[in-house]
Amino acid sequence: MPEQKVVVVTGASSGIGAASARLLAQNGYQVFGGARDSRRANPIPGVKFGTVDVTDEQSVAKFVEWVLSEAGRIDVLINNAGVSLLGPIENTAIPEAALVFDTNVFGPLRMIRAVLPSMRAARSGLIINVSSVLGFLPAPFMGIYASSKHALEGLSESLDHEIREFNVRVVLLEPTFTNTKLDLNAAHTEAPLGVYTAQVEATIEAVQDQIKSAPSPQIVAEKIRAVIESPYRLRQPVGGQATLLSRLRRFMPAGAVDRSLRKTFGFSKNRSS
Ligand code: NDP
């Protein structure tokens, strides 16, 4: 019988991370889930939980050392942990933005730096970075979140060139809205909304509508399994809508993309056009 692949999933305590950890464990993978408080994470059959806060270098180092001491290697790293921030860019305080980048960009970077030496030594590995449709198509009032996912996209593409010769590859997973607690958990910029109030409210309404009819995290988990088990491709939009948006972004004229995005978020037409 082939050896079980060892998979590490950060943010395995809820949403996409929990669904992925469960599905992979059900399908014969040896799964290690990271949670900020592993004692409070709901147990998932076949998943070993450890504590990791991806904003904390020491916590990341300890977690990865623990997995390596238990399993001897890491075949797949899924950088899933992430946070969102809603609010106008003008009103965003730097510490609010910094926390998003610390989690969504430097978090994966810390995990990658901790895991790569063992993957390079084994001359084998796959790193799946959970980006978003907002990683290639920015939306209003989620500008800091969108820019963190754009940064993750750039980091991933560069890294993939650097580590390919060691037989380690990087995948960008690009889900569209998914029915998780990301939105409920999202921080809101603290400063009063002021002149942006009506537009922010329209955006929040549009996002809530999208989330209501959004696919479950199970769909993303199934895509993650398919990514691990299928031939390599850097960008992996999840589902029909994300694939369509990815194509539209690449092939549609910029003006048409701009108009369609403003319509989706309940905005008026551009004043200057
Ligand atoms: P959830 O809020 O349900 O899950 C987020 C997870 O990240 C939680 O397990 C949380 O752990 C963990 N997390 C947050 N901060 C840290 C940290 N500092 N260290 C370690 N873990 C942390 O949201 P989703 O499941 O939706 O999000 C998972 C990923 O999917 C994110 O990267 C998100 O950007 C991405 N995504 C989500 C979409 C959506 O519509 N839901 C769409 C596209 C991408 P804890 O329990 O400790 O809080």
PDB file of C-alpha atoms and ligand atoms in Angstrom:
ATOM      1  CA  MET A   1       0.000   0.000   0.000  1.00  0.00           C
ATOM      2  CA  PRO A   2       1.431   3.446  -0.907  1.00  0.00           C
ATOM      3  CA  GLU A   3       2.538   5.617   2.045  1.00  0.00           C
ATOM      4  CA  GLN A   4      -0.021   8.132   3.328  1.00  0.00           C
ATOM      5  CA  LYS A   5       0.703  11.678   2.175  1.00  0.00           C
ATOM      6  CA  VAL A   6       1.282  14.075   5.067  1.00  0.00           C
ATOM      7  CA  VAL A   7      -0.782  17.259   4.796  1.00  0.00           C
ATOM      8  CA  VAL A   8      -0.675  20.366   6.999  1.00  0.00           C
ATOM      9  CA  VAL A   9      -3.689  22.713   6.976  1.00  0.00           C
ATOM     10  CA  THR A  10      -3.570  26.057   8.791  1.00  0.00           C
ATOM     11  CA  GLY A  11      -6.839  27.527  10.036  1.00  0.00           C
ATOM     12  CA  ALA A  12      -8.338  24.029  10.296  1.00  0.00           C
ATOM     13  CA  SER A  13     -10.700  25.092  13.093  1.00  0.00           C
ATOM     14  CA  SER A  14     -13.428  26.369  10.769  1.00  0.00           C
ATOM     15  CA  GLY A  15     -14.737  26.941   7.247  1.00  0.00           C
ATOM     16  CA  ILE A  16     -12.620  25.875   4.299  1.00  0.00           C
ATOM     17  CA  GLY A  17      -9.758  24.617   6.494  1.00  0.00           C
ATOM     18  CA  ALA A  18     -11.994  22.322   8.572  1.00  0.00           C
ATOM     19  CA  ALA A  19     -13.814  20.968   5.487  1.00  0.00           C
ATOM     20  CA  SER A  20     -10.500  20.294   3.713  1.00  0.00           C
ATOM     21  CA  ALA A  21      -8.896  18.621   6.735  1.00  0.00           C
ATOM     22  CA  ARG A  22     -11.960  16.364   7.124  1.00  0.00           C
ATOM     23  CA  LEU A  23     -12.177  15.421   3.443  1.00  0.00           C
ATOM     24  CA  LEU A  24      -8.462  14.671   3.138  1.00  0.00           C
ATOM     25  CA  ALA A  25      -8.467  12.556   6.321  1.00  0.00           C
ATOM     26  CA  GLN A  26     -11.486  10.625   4.986  1.00  0.00           C
ATOM     27  CA  ASN A  27      -9.506   9.900   1.842  1.00  0.00           C
ATOM     28  CA  GLY A  28      -6.412   8.388   3.385  1.00  0.00           C
ATOM     29  CA  TYR A  29      -4.202  11.415   3.982  1.00  0.00           C
ATOM     30  CA  GLN A  30      -2.369  11.913   7.274  1.00  0.00           C
ATOM     31  CA  VAL A  31      -3.677  15.340   8.255  1.00  0.00           C
ATOM     32  CA  PHE A  32      -2.284  17.832  10.766  1.00  0.00           C
ATOM     33  CA  GLY A  33      -4.565  20.782  11.429  1.00  0.00           C
ATOM     34  CA  GLY A  34      -3.414  24.087  12.844  1.00  0.00           C
ATOM     35  CA  ALA A  35      -5.666  26.164  15.105  1.00  0.00           C
ATOM     36  CA  ARG A  36      -4.899  29.186  17.244  1.00  0.00           C
ATOM     37  CA  ASP A  37      -6.281  27.295  20.223  1.00  0.00           C
ATOM     38  CA  SER A  38      -6.133  23.601  19.371  1.00  0.00           C
ATOM     39  CA  ARG A  39      -7.900  22.633  22.639  1.00  0.00           C
ATOM     40  CA  ARG A  40     -11.000  24.531  21.519  1.00  0.00           C
ATOM     41  CA  ALA A  41     -11.078  23.261  17.934  1.00  0.00           C
ATOM     42  CA  ASN A  42     -13.916  20.816  17.201  1.00  0.00           C
ATOM     43  CA  PRO A  43     -12.307  17.401  16.787  1.00  0.00           C
ATOM     44  CA  ILE A  44     -12.296  15.987  13.247  1.00  0.00           C
ATOM     45  CA  PRO A  45     -11.875  12.205  12.859  1.00  0.00           C
ATOM     46  CA  GLY A  46      -8.385  11.381  11.624  1.00  0.00           C
ATOM     47  CA  VAL A  47      -7.049  14.927  12.041  1.00  0.00           C
ATOM     48  CA  LYS A  48      -4.349  15.725  14.611  1.00  0.00           C
ATOM     49  CA  PHE A  49      -4.652  19.288  15.865  1.00  0.00           C
ATOM     50  CA  GLY A  50      -1.746  21.462  16.952  1.00  0.00           C
ATOM     51  CA  THR A  51      -1.606  25.073  18.045  1.00  0.00           C
ATOM     52  CA  VAL A  52      -0.365  27.633  15.561  1.00  0.00           C
ATOM     53  CA  ASP A  53      -0.785  31.358  15.211  1.00  0.00           C
ATOM     54  CA  VAL A  54       0.633  32.217  11.812  1.00  0.00           C
ATOM     55  CA  THR A  55       1.445  35.776  12.933  1.00  0.00           C
ATOM     56  CA  ASP A  56       3.883  34.383  15.505  1.00  0.00           C
ATOM     57  CA  GLU A  57       7.252  33.126  14.251  1.00  0.00           C
ATOM     58  CA  GLN A  58       7.915  30.925  17.286  1.00  0.00           C
ATOM     59  CA  SER A  59       4.456  29.397  17.213  1.00  0.00           C
ATOM     60  CA  VAL A  60       4.951  28.502  13.531  1.00  0.00           C
ATOM     61  CA  ALA A  61       8.398  26.994  14.183  1.00  0.00           C
ATOM     62  CA  LYS A  62       7.093  24.894  17.094  1.00  0.00           C
ATOM     63  CA  PHE A  63       4.084  23.674  15.133  1.00  0.00           C
ATOM     64  CA  VAL A  64       6.146  22.616  12.099  1.00  0.00           C
ATOM     65  CA  GLU A  65       8.759  20.919  14.333  1.00  0.00           C
ATOM     66  CA  TRP A  66       5.925  19.007  16.028  1.00  0.00           C
ATOM     67  CA  VAL A  67       4.496  17.790  12.700  1.00  0.00           C
ATOM     68  CA  LEU A  68       7.937  16.728  11.478  1.00  0.00           C
ATOM     69  CA  SER A  69       8.623  14.881  14.737  1.00  0.00           C
ATOM     70  CA  GLU A  70       5.275  13.042  14.414  1.00  0.00           C
ATOM     71  CA  ALA A  71       5.264  12.297  10.685  1.00  0.00           C
ATOM     72  CA  GLY A  72       8.880  12.668   9.543  1.00  0.00           C
ATOM     73  CA  ARG A  73       7.965  14.813   6.526  1.00  0.00           C
ATOM     74  CA  ILE A  74       5.402  17.197   5.071  1.00  0.00           C
ATOM     75  CA  ASP A  75       4.168  16.474   1.551  1.00  0.00           C
ATOM     76  CA  VAL A  76       1.528  19.185   1.248  1.00  0.00           C
ATOM     77  CA  LEU A  77       1.220  22.529   3.039  1.00  0.00           C
ATOM     78  CA  ILE A  78      -2.149  24.264   2.762  1.00  0.00           C
ATOM     79  CA  ASN A  79      -1.834  27.920   3.778  1.00  0.00           C
ATOM     80  CA  ASN A  80      -5.504  28.476   4.475  1.00  0.00           C
ATOM     81  CA  ALA A  81      -5.623  30.673   7.623  1.00  0.00           C
ATOM     82  CA  GLY A  82      -6.834  34.132   6.725  1.00  0.00           C
ATOM     83  CA  VAL A  83      -8.731  37.182   7.926  1.00  0.00           C
ATOM     84  CA  SER A  84     -10.759  39.861   6.216  1.00  0.00           C
ATOM     85  CA  LEU A  85     -11.247  43.585   6.786  1.00  0.00           C
ATOM     86  CA  LEU A  86     -14.200  45.625   5.576  1.00  0.00           C
ATOM     87  CA  GLY A  87     -14.100  49.383   5.183  1.00  0.00           C
ATOM     88  CA  PRO A  88     -12.952  52.313   3.059  1.00  0.00           C
ATOM     89  CA  ILE A  89      -9.251  52.470   2.289  1.00  0.00           C
ATOM     90  CA  GLU A  90      -9.158  56.164   3.276  1.00  0.00           C
ATOM     91  CA  ASN A  91     -10.391  55.264   6.767  1.00  0.00           C
ATOM     92  CA  THR A  92      -8.041  52.334   7.324  1.00  0.00           C
ATOM     93  CA  ALA A  93      -5.493  52.786  10.083  1.00  0.00           C
ATOM     94  CA  ILE A  94      -2.102  51.248   9.339  1.00  0.00           C
ATOM     95  CA  PRO A  95      -2.276  48.786  12.284  1.00  0.00           C
ATOM     96  CA  GLU A  96      -5.634  47.511  10.936  1.00  0.00           C
ATOM     97  CA  ALA A  97      -4.099  46.913   7.521  1.00  0.00           C
ATOM     98  CA  ALA A  98      -0.902  45.483   9.007  1.00  0.00           C
ATOM     99  CA  LEU A  99      -2.822  42.778  10.866  1.00  0.00           C
ATOM    100  CA  VAL A 100      -4.400  41.595   7.607  1.00  0.00           C
ATOM    101  CA  PHE A 101      -1.022  41.443   5.874  1.00  0.00           C
ATOM    102  CA  ASP A 102       0.575  39.784   8.900  1.00  0.00           C
ATOM    103  CA  THR A 103      -1.991  36.977   8.693  1.00  0.00           C
ATOM    104  CA  ASN A 104      -2.670  36.657   4.947  1.00  0.00           C
ATOM    105  CA  VAL A 105       0.811  37.311   3.522  1.00  0.00           C
ATOM    106  CA  PHE A 106       3.472  37.010   6.228  1.00  0.00           C
ATOM    107  CA  GLY A 107       1.565  34.073   7.782  1.00  0.00           C
ATOM    108  CA  PRO A 108       2.003  31.925   4.649  1.00  0.00           C
ATOM    109  CA  LEU A 109       5.577  33.253   4.321  1.00  0.00           C
ATOM    110  CA  ARG A 110       6.406  32.105   7.876  1.00  0.00           C
ATOM    111  CA  MET A 111       4.880  28.686   7.203  1.00  0.00           C
ATOM    112  CA  ILE A 112       6.690  28.373   3.857  1.00  0.00           C
ATOM    113  CA  ARG A 113      10.053  29.282   5.421  1.00  0.00           C
ATOM    114  CA  ALA A 114       9.519  26.708   8.162  1.00  0.00           C
ATOM    115  CA  VAL A 115       8.441  23.898   5.855  1.00  0.00           C
ATOM    116  CA  LEU A 116      10.681  24.395   2.808  1.00  0.00           C
ATOM    117  CA  PRO A 117      13.963  22.986   4.210  1.00  0.00           C
ATOM    118  CA  SER A 118      12.354  19.572   4.730  1.00  0.00           C
ATOM    119  CA  MET A 119      10.553  19.687   1.359  1.00  0.00           C
ATOM    120  CA  ARG A 120      13.757  20.662  -0.466  1.00  0.00           C
ATOM    121  CA  ALA A 121      15.681  17.890   1.303  1.00  0.00           C
ATOM    122  CA  ALA A 122      13.021  15.380   0.243  1.00  0.00           C
ATOM    123  CA  ARG A 123      13.021  16.914  -3.261  1.00  0.00           C
ATOM    124  CA  SER A 124       9.255  16.782  -3.169  1.00  0.00           C
ATOM    125  CA  GLY A 125       6.421  18.973  -1.967  1.00  0.00           C
ATOM    126  CA  LEU A 126       3.341  20.984  -2.810  1.00  0.00           C
ATOM    127  CA  ILE A 127       2.367  24.324  -1.264  1.00  0.00           C
ATOM    128  CA  ILE A 128      -1.258  25.378  -1.741  1.00  0.00           C
ATOM    129  CA  ASN A 129      -1.817  29.038  -0.935  1.00  0.00           C
ATOM    130  CA  VAL A 130      -5.483  29.914  -0.475  1.00  0.00           C
ATOM    131  CA  SER A 131      -5.918  33.168  -2.376  1.00  0.00           C
ATOM    132  CA  SER A 132      -9.305  34.397  -3.603  1.00  0.00           C
ATOM    133  CA  VAL A 133     -11.066  35.773  -6.662  1.00  0.00           C
ATOM    134  CA  LEU A 134     -10.227  39.080  -4.959  1.00  0.00           C
ATOM    135  CA  GLY A 135      -6.575  38.094  -5.492  1.00  0.00           C
ATOM    136  CA  PHE A 136      -7.000  38.972  -9.174  1.00  0.00           C
ATOM    137  CA  LEU A 137     -10.196  41.073  -9.167  1.00  0.00           C
ATOM    138  CA  PRO A 138     -10.214  43.719  -6.420  1.00  0.00           C
ATOM    139  CA  ALA A 139     -13.558  44.746  -4.932  1.00  0.00           C
ATOM    140  CA  PRO A 140     -14.489  48.020  -3.215  1.00  0.00           C
ATOM    141  CA  PHE A 141     -14.314  48.333   0.572  1.00  0.00           C
ATOM    142  CA  MET A 142     -12.288  45.129   0.780  1.00  0.00           C
ATOM    143  CA  GLY A 143      -9.200  46.833  -0.565  1.00  0.00           C
ATOM    144  CA  ILE A 144      -6.799  45.755   2.161  1.00  0.00           C
ATOM    145  CA  TYR A 145      -8.008  42.149   1.979  1.00  0.00           C
ATOM    146  CA  ALA A 146      -7.825  42.235  -1.844  1.00  0.00           C
ATOM    147  CA  SER A 147      -4.335  43.731  -1.795  1.00  0.00           C
ATOM    148  CA  SER A 148      -3.164  41.090   0.702  1.00  0.00           C
ATOM    149  CA  LYS A 149      -4.390  38.366  -1.669  1.00  0.00           C
ATOM    150  CA  HIS A 150      -2.727  40.141  -4.632  1.00  0.00           C
ATOM    151  CA  ALA A 151       0.510  40.145  -2.607  1.00  0.00           C
ATOM    152  CA  LEU A 152       0.058  36.440  -1.908  1.00  0.00           C
ATOM    153  CA  GLU A 153      -0.396  35.853  -5.649  1.00  0.00           C
ATOM    154  CA  GLY A 154       2.860  37.670  -6.448  1.00  0.00           C
ATOM    155  CA  LEU A 155       4.762  35.914  -3.693  1.00  0.00           C
ATOM    156  CA  SER A 156       3.461  32.523  -4.860  1.00  0.00           C
ATOM    157  CA  GLU A 157       4.370  33.048  -8.503  1.00  0.00           C
ATOM    158  CA  SER A 158       7.899  34.188  -7.629  1.00  0.00           C
ATOM    159  CA  LEU A 159       8.367  31.337  -5.185  1.00  0.00           C
ATOM    160  CA  ASP A 160       7.220  28.780  -7.727  1.00  0.00           C
ATOM    161  CA  HIS A 161      10.099  29.815 -10.016  1.00  0.00           C
ATOM    162  CA  GLU A 162      12.601  29.639  -7.148  1.00  0.00           C
ATOM    163  CA  ILE A 163      11.765  26.188  -5.808  1.00  0.00           C
ATOM    164  CA  ARG A 164      10.774  24.311  -8.936  1.00  0.00           C
ATOM    165  CA  GLU A 165      14.258  22.845  -9.354  1.00  0.00           C
ATOM    166  CA  PHE A 166      13.817  21.148  -5.958  1.00  0.00           C
ATOM    167  CA  ASN A 167      10.621  19.508  -7.242  1.00  0.00           C
ATOM    168  CA  VAL A 168       8.454  21.667  -4.958  1.00  0.00           C
ATOM    169  CA  ARG A 169       5.594  23.591  -6.584  1.00  0.00           C
ATOM    170  CA  VAL A 170       3.190  26.307  -5.496  1.00  0.00           C
ATOM    171  CA  VAL A 171      -0.528  26.426  -6.272  1.00  0.00           C
ATOM    172  CA  LEU A 172      -2.812  29.441  -5.930  1.00  0.00           C
ATOM    173  CA  LEU A 173      -6.295  28.335  -4.996  1.00  0.00           C
ATOM    174  CA  GLU A 174      -8.832  30.997  -5.956  1.00  0.00           C
ATOM    175  CA  PRO A 175     -12.276  30.450  -4.416  1.00  0.00           C
ATOM    176  CA  THR A 176     -15.138  32.840  -4.998  1.00  0.00           C
ATOM    177  CA  PHE A 177     -17.541  33.720  -2.141  1.00  0.00           C
ATOM    178  CA  THR A 178     -17.916  30.624   0.033  1.00  0.00           C
ATOM    179  CA  ASN A 179     -20.409  30.036   2.812  1.00  0.00           C
ATOM    180  CA  THR A 180     -18.130  30.300   5.870  1.00  0.00           C
ATOM    181  CA  LYS A 181     -17.738  32.594   8.857  1.00  0.00           C
ATOM    182  CA  LEU A 182     -15.078  34.717   7.122  1.00  0.00           C
ATOM    183  CA  ASP A 183     -17.502  37.584   6.800  1.00  0.00           C
ATOM    184  CA  LEU A 184     -18.840  37.340  10.336  1.00  0.00           C
ATOM    185  CA  ASN A 185     -15.264  37.092  11.611  1.00  0.00           C
ATOM    186  CA  ALA A 186     -14.176  40.050   9.454  1.00  0.00           C
ATOM    187  CA  ALA A 187     -12.975  43.152  11.251  1.00  0.00           C
ATOM    188  CA  HIS A 188     -14.527  46.500  10.280  1.00  0.00           C
ATOM    189  CA  THR A 189     -12.392  49.624  10.055  1.00  0.00           C
ATOM    190  CA  GLU A 190     -12.891  51.571  13.248  1.00  0.00           C
ATOM    191  CA  ALA A 191     -13.089  55.141  11.937  1.00  0.00           C
ATOM    192  CA  PRO A 192     -16.621  56.473  11.224  1.00  0.00           C
ATOM    193  CA  LEU A 193     -17.724  55.710   7.646  1.00  0.00           C
ATOM    194  CA  GLY A 194     -18.690  59.339   6.987  1.00  0.00           C
ATOM    195  CA  VAL A 195     -18.997  60.086   3.270  1.00  0.00           C
ATOM    196  CA  TYR A 196     -18.690  56.410   2.409  1.00  0.00           C
ATOM    197  CA  THR A 197     -21.676  55.234   4.494  1.00  0.00           C
ATOM    198  CA  ALA A 198     -24.147  54.612   1.642  1.00  0.00           C
ATOM    199  CA  GLN A 199     -21.586  52.874  -0.580  1.00  0.00           C
ATOM    200  CA  VAL A 200     -20.313  50.648   2.240  1.00  0.00           C
ATOM    201  CA  GLU A 201     -23.865  49.659   3.137  1.00  0.00           C
ATOM    202  CA  ALA A 202     -24.590  48.787  -0.519  1.00  0.00           C
ATOM    203  CA  THR A 203     -21.419  46.679  -0.635  1.00  0.00           C
ATOM    204  CA  ILE A 204     -22.191  44.832   2.597  1.00  0.00           C
ATOM    205  CA  GLU A 205     -25.693  44.076   1.303  1.00  0.00           C
ATOM    206  CA  ALA A 206     -24.296  42.810  -2.004  1.00  0.00           C
ATOM    207  CA  VAL A 207     -21.708  40.637  -0.209  1.00  0.00           C
ATOM    208  CA  GLN A 208     -24.352  39.201   2.139  1.00  0.00           C
ATOM    209  CA  ASP A 209     -26.538  38.337  -0.870  1.00  0.00           C
ATOM    210  CA  GLN A 210     -23.590  36.601  -2.528  1.00  0.00           C
ATOM    211  CA  ILE A 211     -22.711  34.661   0.640  1.00  0.00           C
ATOM    212  CA  LYS A 212     -26.330  33.448   1.075  1.00  0.00           C
ATOM    213  CA  SER A 213     -26.224  31.659  -2.246  1.00  0.00           C
ATOM    214  CA  ALA A 214     -22.497  30.839  -2.060  1.00  0.00           C
ATOM    215  CA  PRO A 215     -21.242  27.270  -2.333  1.00  0.00           C
ATOM    216  CA  SER A 216     -20.312  25.393   0.836  1.00  0.00           C
ATOM    217  CA  PRO A 217     -16.662  24.981   1.912  1.00  0.00           C
ATOM    218  CA  GLN A 218     -17.022  21.319   0.901  1.00  0.00           C
ATOM    219  CA  ILE A 219     -16.756  22.432  -2.757  1.00  0.00           C
ATOM    220  CA  VAL A 220     -13.423  24.132  -2.006  1.00  0.00           C
ATOM    221  CA  ALA A 221     -12.251  21.056  -0.065  1.00  0.00           C
ATOM    222  CA  GLU A 222     -13.041  18.840  -3.062  1.00  0.00           C
ATOM    223  CA  LYS A 223     -11.067  21.191  -5.300  1.00  0.00           C
ATOM    224  CA  ILE A 224      -8.102  21.022  -2.895  1.00  0.00           C
ATOM    225  CA  ARG A 225      -8.177  17.234  -3.072  1.00  0.00           C
ATOM    226  CA  ALA A 226      -8.365  17.405  -6.881  1.00  0.00           C
ATOM    227  CA  VAL A 227      -5.423  19.847  -6.953  1.00  0.00           C
ATOM    228  CA  ILE A 228      -3.289  17.423  -4.919  1.00  0.00           C
ATOM    229  CA  GLU A 229      -4.261  14.452  -7.076  1.00  0.00           C
ATOM    230  CA  SER A 230      -4.225  16.062 -10.556  1.00  0.00           C
ATOM    231  CA  PRO A 231      -1.496  17.356 -12.866  1.00  0.00           C
ATOM    232  CA  TYR A 232       0.053  20.636 -11.697  1.00  0.00           C
ATOM    233  CA  ARG A 233      -1.373  24.063 -12.589  1.00  0.00           C
ATOM    234  CA  LEU A 234      -0.373  27.320 -10.811  1.00  0.00           C
ATOM    235  CA  ARG A 235      -3.764  29.059 -10.735  1.00  0.00           C
ATOM    236  CA  GLN A 236      -6.765  27.044  -9.677  1.00  0.00           C
ATOM    237  CA  PRO A 237     -10.048  29.003  -9.559  1.00  0.00           C
ATOM    238  CA  VAL A 238     -12.684  27.069  -7.607  1.00  0.00           C
ATOM    239  CA  GLY A 239     -15.972  26.425  -9.401  1.00  0.00           C
ATOM    240  CA  GLY A 240     -17.641  27.787 -12.512  1.00  0.00           C
ATOM    241  CA  GLN A 241     -18.071  31.375 -11.338  1.00  0.00           C
ATOM    242  CA  ALA A 242     -14.425  31.807 -10.283  1.00  0.00           C
ATOM    243  CA  THR A 243     -13.230  30.236 -13.554  1.00  0.00           C
ATOM    244  CA  LEU A 244     -15.475  32.584 -15.535  1.00  0.00           C
ATOM    245  CA  LEU A 245     -14.279  35.635 -13.577  1.00  0.00           C
ATOM    246  CA  SER A 246     -10.655  34.589 -14.072  1.00  0.00           C
ATOM    247  CA  ARG A 247     -11.219  34.381 -17.850  1.00  0.00           C
ATOM    248  CA  LEU A 248     -13.144  37.665 -17.944  1.00  0.00           C
ATOM    249  CA  ARG A 249     -10.343  39.396 -16.066  1.00  0.00           C
ATOM    250  CA  ARG A 250      -7.796  38.132 -18.584  1.00  0.00           C
ATOM    251  CA  PHE A 251      -9.718  38.544 -21.818  1.00  0.00           C
ATOM    252  CA  MET A 252     -12.426  41.206 -21.337  1.00  0.00           C
ATOM    253  CA  PRO A 253     -11.650  44.908 -21.925  1.00  0.00           C
ATOM    254  CA  ALA A 254     -10.908  46.693 -18.630  1.00  0.00           C
ATOM    255  CA  GLY A 255     -13.885  49.084 -19.009  1.00  0.00           C
ATOM    256  CA  ALA A 256     -16.371  46.216 -19.261  1.00  0.00           C
ATOM    257  CA  VAL A 257     -14.884  44.506 -16.184  1.00  0.00           C
ATOM    258  CA  ASP A 258     -15.085  47.811 -14.266  1.00  0.00           C
ATOM    259  CA  ARG A 259     -18.761  48.333 -15.190  1.00  0.00           C
ATOM    260  CA  SER A 260     -19.755  44.780 -14.347  1.00  0.00           C
ATOM    261  CA  LEU A 261     -17.992  44.942 -10.963  1.00  0.00           C
ATOM    262  CA  ARG A 262     -19.680  48.229 -10.033  1.00  0.00           C
ATOM    263  CA  LYS A 263     -23.055  46.739 -10.975  1.00  0.00           C
ATOM    264  CA  THR A 264     -22.421  43.633  -8.831  1.00  0.00           C
ATOM    265  CA  PHE A 265     -21.703  45.825  -5.811  1.00  0.00           C
ATOM    266  CA  GLY A 266     -24.699  48.113  -6.361  1.00  0.00           C
ATOM    267  CA  PHE A 267     -22.607  51.155  -7.367  1.00  0.00           C
ATOM    268  CA  SER A 268     -23.648  53.904  -9.743  1.00  0.00           C
ATOM    269  CA  LYS A 269     -21.863  54.292 -13.095  1.00  0.00           C
ATOM    270  CA  ASN A 270     -18.542  56.057 -13.100  1.00  0.00           C
ATOM    271  CA  ARG A 271     -19.117  59.824 -12.782  1.00  0.00           C
ATOM    272  CA  SER A 272     -16.381  60.740 -15.224  1.00  0.00           C
ATOM    273  CA  SER A 273     -17.538  58.414 -18.030  1.00  0.00           C
TER     274      SER A 273
HETATM  275  P1  NDP B   1     -13.103  31.314   8.470  1.00  0.00           P
HETATM  276  O1  NDP B   1     -13.176  32.633   9.154  1.00  0.00           O
HETATM  277  O2  NDP B   1     -14.221  30.345   8.653  1.00  0.00           O
HETATM  278  O3  NDP B   1     -11.737  30.587   8.806  1.00  0.00           O
HETATM  279  C1  NDP B   1     -10.534  31.286   8.938  1.00  0.00           C
HETATM  280  C2  NDP B   1      -9.541  30.394   9.641  1.00  0.00           C
HETATM  281  O4  NDP B   1      -8.293  31.095   9.732  1.00  0.00           O
HETATM  282  C3  NDP B   1      -9.974  30.030  11.056  1.00  0.00           C
HETATM  283  O5  NDP B   1      -9.732  28.667  11.263  1.00  0.00           O
HETATM  284  C4  NDP B   1      -9.075  30.898  11.922  1.00  0.00           C
HETATM  285  O6  NDP B   1      -8.720  30.276  13.131  1.00  0.00           O
HETATM  286  C5  NDP B   1      -7.817  30.957  11.057  1.00  0.00           C
HETATM  287  N1  NDP B   1      -6.956  32.075  11.436  1.00  0.00           N
HETATM  288  C6  NDP B   1      -7.221  33.395  11.430  1.00  0.00           C
HETATM  289  N2  NDP B   1      -6.168  34.092  11.883  1.00  0.00           N
HETATM  290  C7  NDP B   1      -5.204  33.178  12.188  1.00  0.00           C
HETATM  291  C8  NDP B   1      -3.897  33.258  12.705  1.00  0.00           C
HETATM  292  N3  NDP B   1      -3.324  34.428  13.016  1.00  0.00           N
HETATM  293  N4  NDP B   1      -3.209  32.106  12.892  1.00  0.00           N
HETATM  294  C9  NDP B   1      -3.748  30.919  12.590  1.00  0.00           C
HETATM  295  N5  NDP B   1      -4.999  30.756  12.118  1.00  0.00           N
HETATM  296  C10 NDP B   1      -5.717  31.884  11.923  1.00  0.00           C
HETATM  297  O7  NDP B   1     -12.946  31.681   6.915  1.00  0.00           O
HETATM  298  P2  NDP B   1     -12.758  30.788   5.593  1.00  0.00           P
HETATM  299  O8  NDP B   1     -12.780  29.352   5.877  1.00  0.00           O
HETATM  300  O9  NDP B   1     -13.690  31.346   4.611  1.00  0.00           O
HETATM  301  O10 NDP B   1     -11.288  31.261   5.159  1.00  0.00           O
HETATM  302  C11 NDP B   1     -10.251  30.380   4.836  1.00  0.00           C
HETATM  303  C12 NDP B   1      -9.411  30.982   3.708  1.00  0.00           C
HETATM  304  O11 NDP B   1     -10.191  31.063   2.534  1.00  0.00           O
HETATM  305  C13 NDP B   1      -8.906  32.412   3.993  1.00  0.00           C
HETATM  306  O12 NDP B   1      -7.568  32.528   3.585  1.00  0.00           O
HETATM  307  C14 NDP B   1      -9.816  33.269   3.131  1.00  0.00           C
HETATM  308  O13 NDP B   1      -9.202  34.472   2.760  1.00  0.00           O
HETATM  309  C15 NDP B   1     -10.040  32.338   1.943  1.00  0.00           C
HETATM  310  N6  NDP B   1     -11.205  32.650   1.120  1.00  0.00           N
HETATM  311  C16 NDP B   1     -12.463  32.649   1.673  1.00  0.00           C
HETATM  312  C17 NDP B   1     -13.548  32.976   0.888  1.00  0.00           C
HETATM  313  C18 NDP B   1     -14.933  33.051   1.463  1.00  0.00           C
HETATM  314  O14 NDP B   1     -15.831  33.642   0.815  1.00  0.00           O
HETATM  315  N7  NDP B   1     -15.204  32.496   2.611  1.00  0.00           N
HETATM  316  C19 NDP B   1     -13.412  33.290  -0.540  1.00  0.00           C
HETATM  317  C20 NDP B   1     -12.055  33.229  -1.009  1.00  0.00           C
HETATM  318  C21 NDP B   1     -11.005  32.916  -0.209  1.00  0.00           C
HETATM  319  P3  NDP B   1      -9.355  30.621  14.568  1.00  0.00           P
HETATM  320  O15 NDP B   1     -10.380  29.569  14.772  1.00  0.00           O
HETATM  321  O16 NDP B   1      -8.207  30.511  15.481  1.00  0.00           O
HETATM  322  O17 NDP B   1      -9.943  32.007  14.466  1.00  0.00           O
END
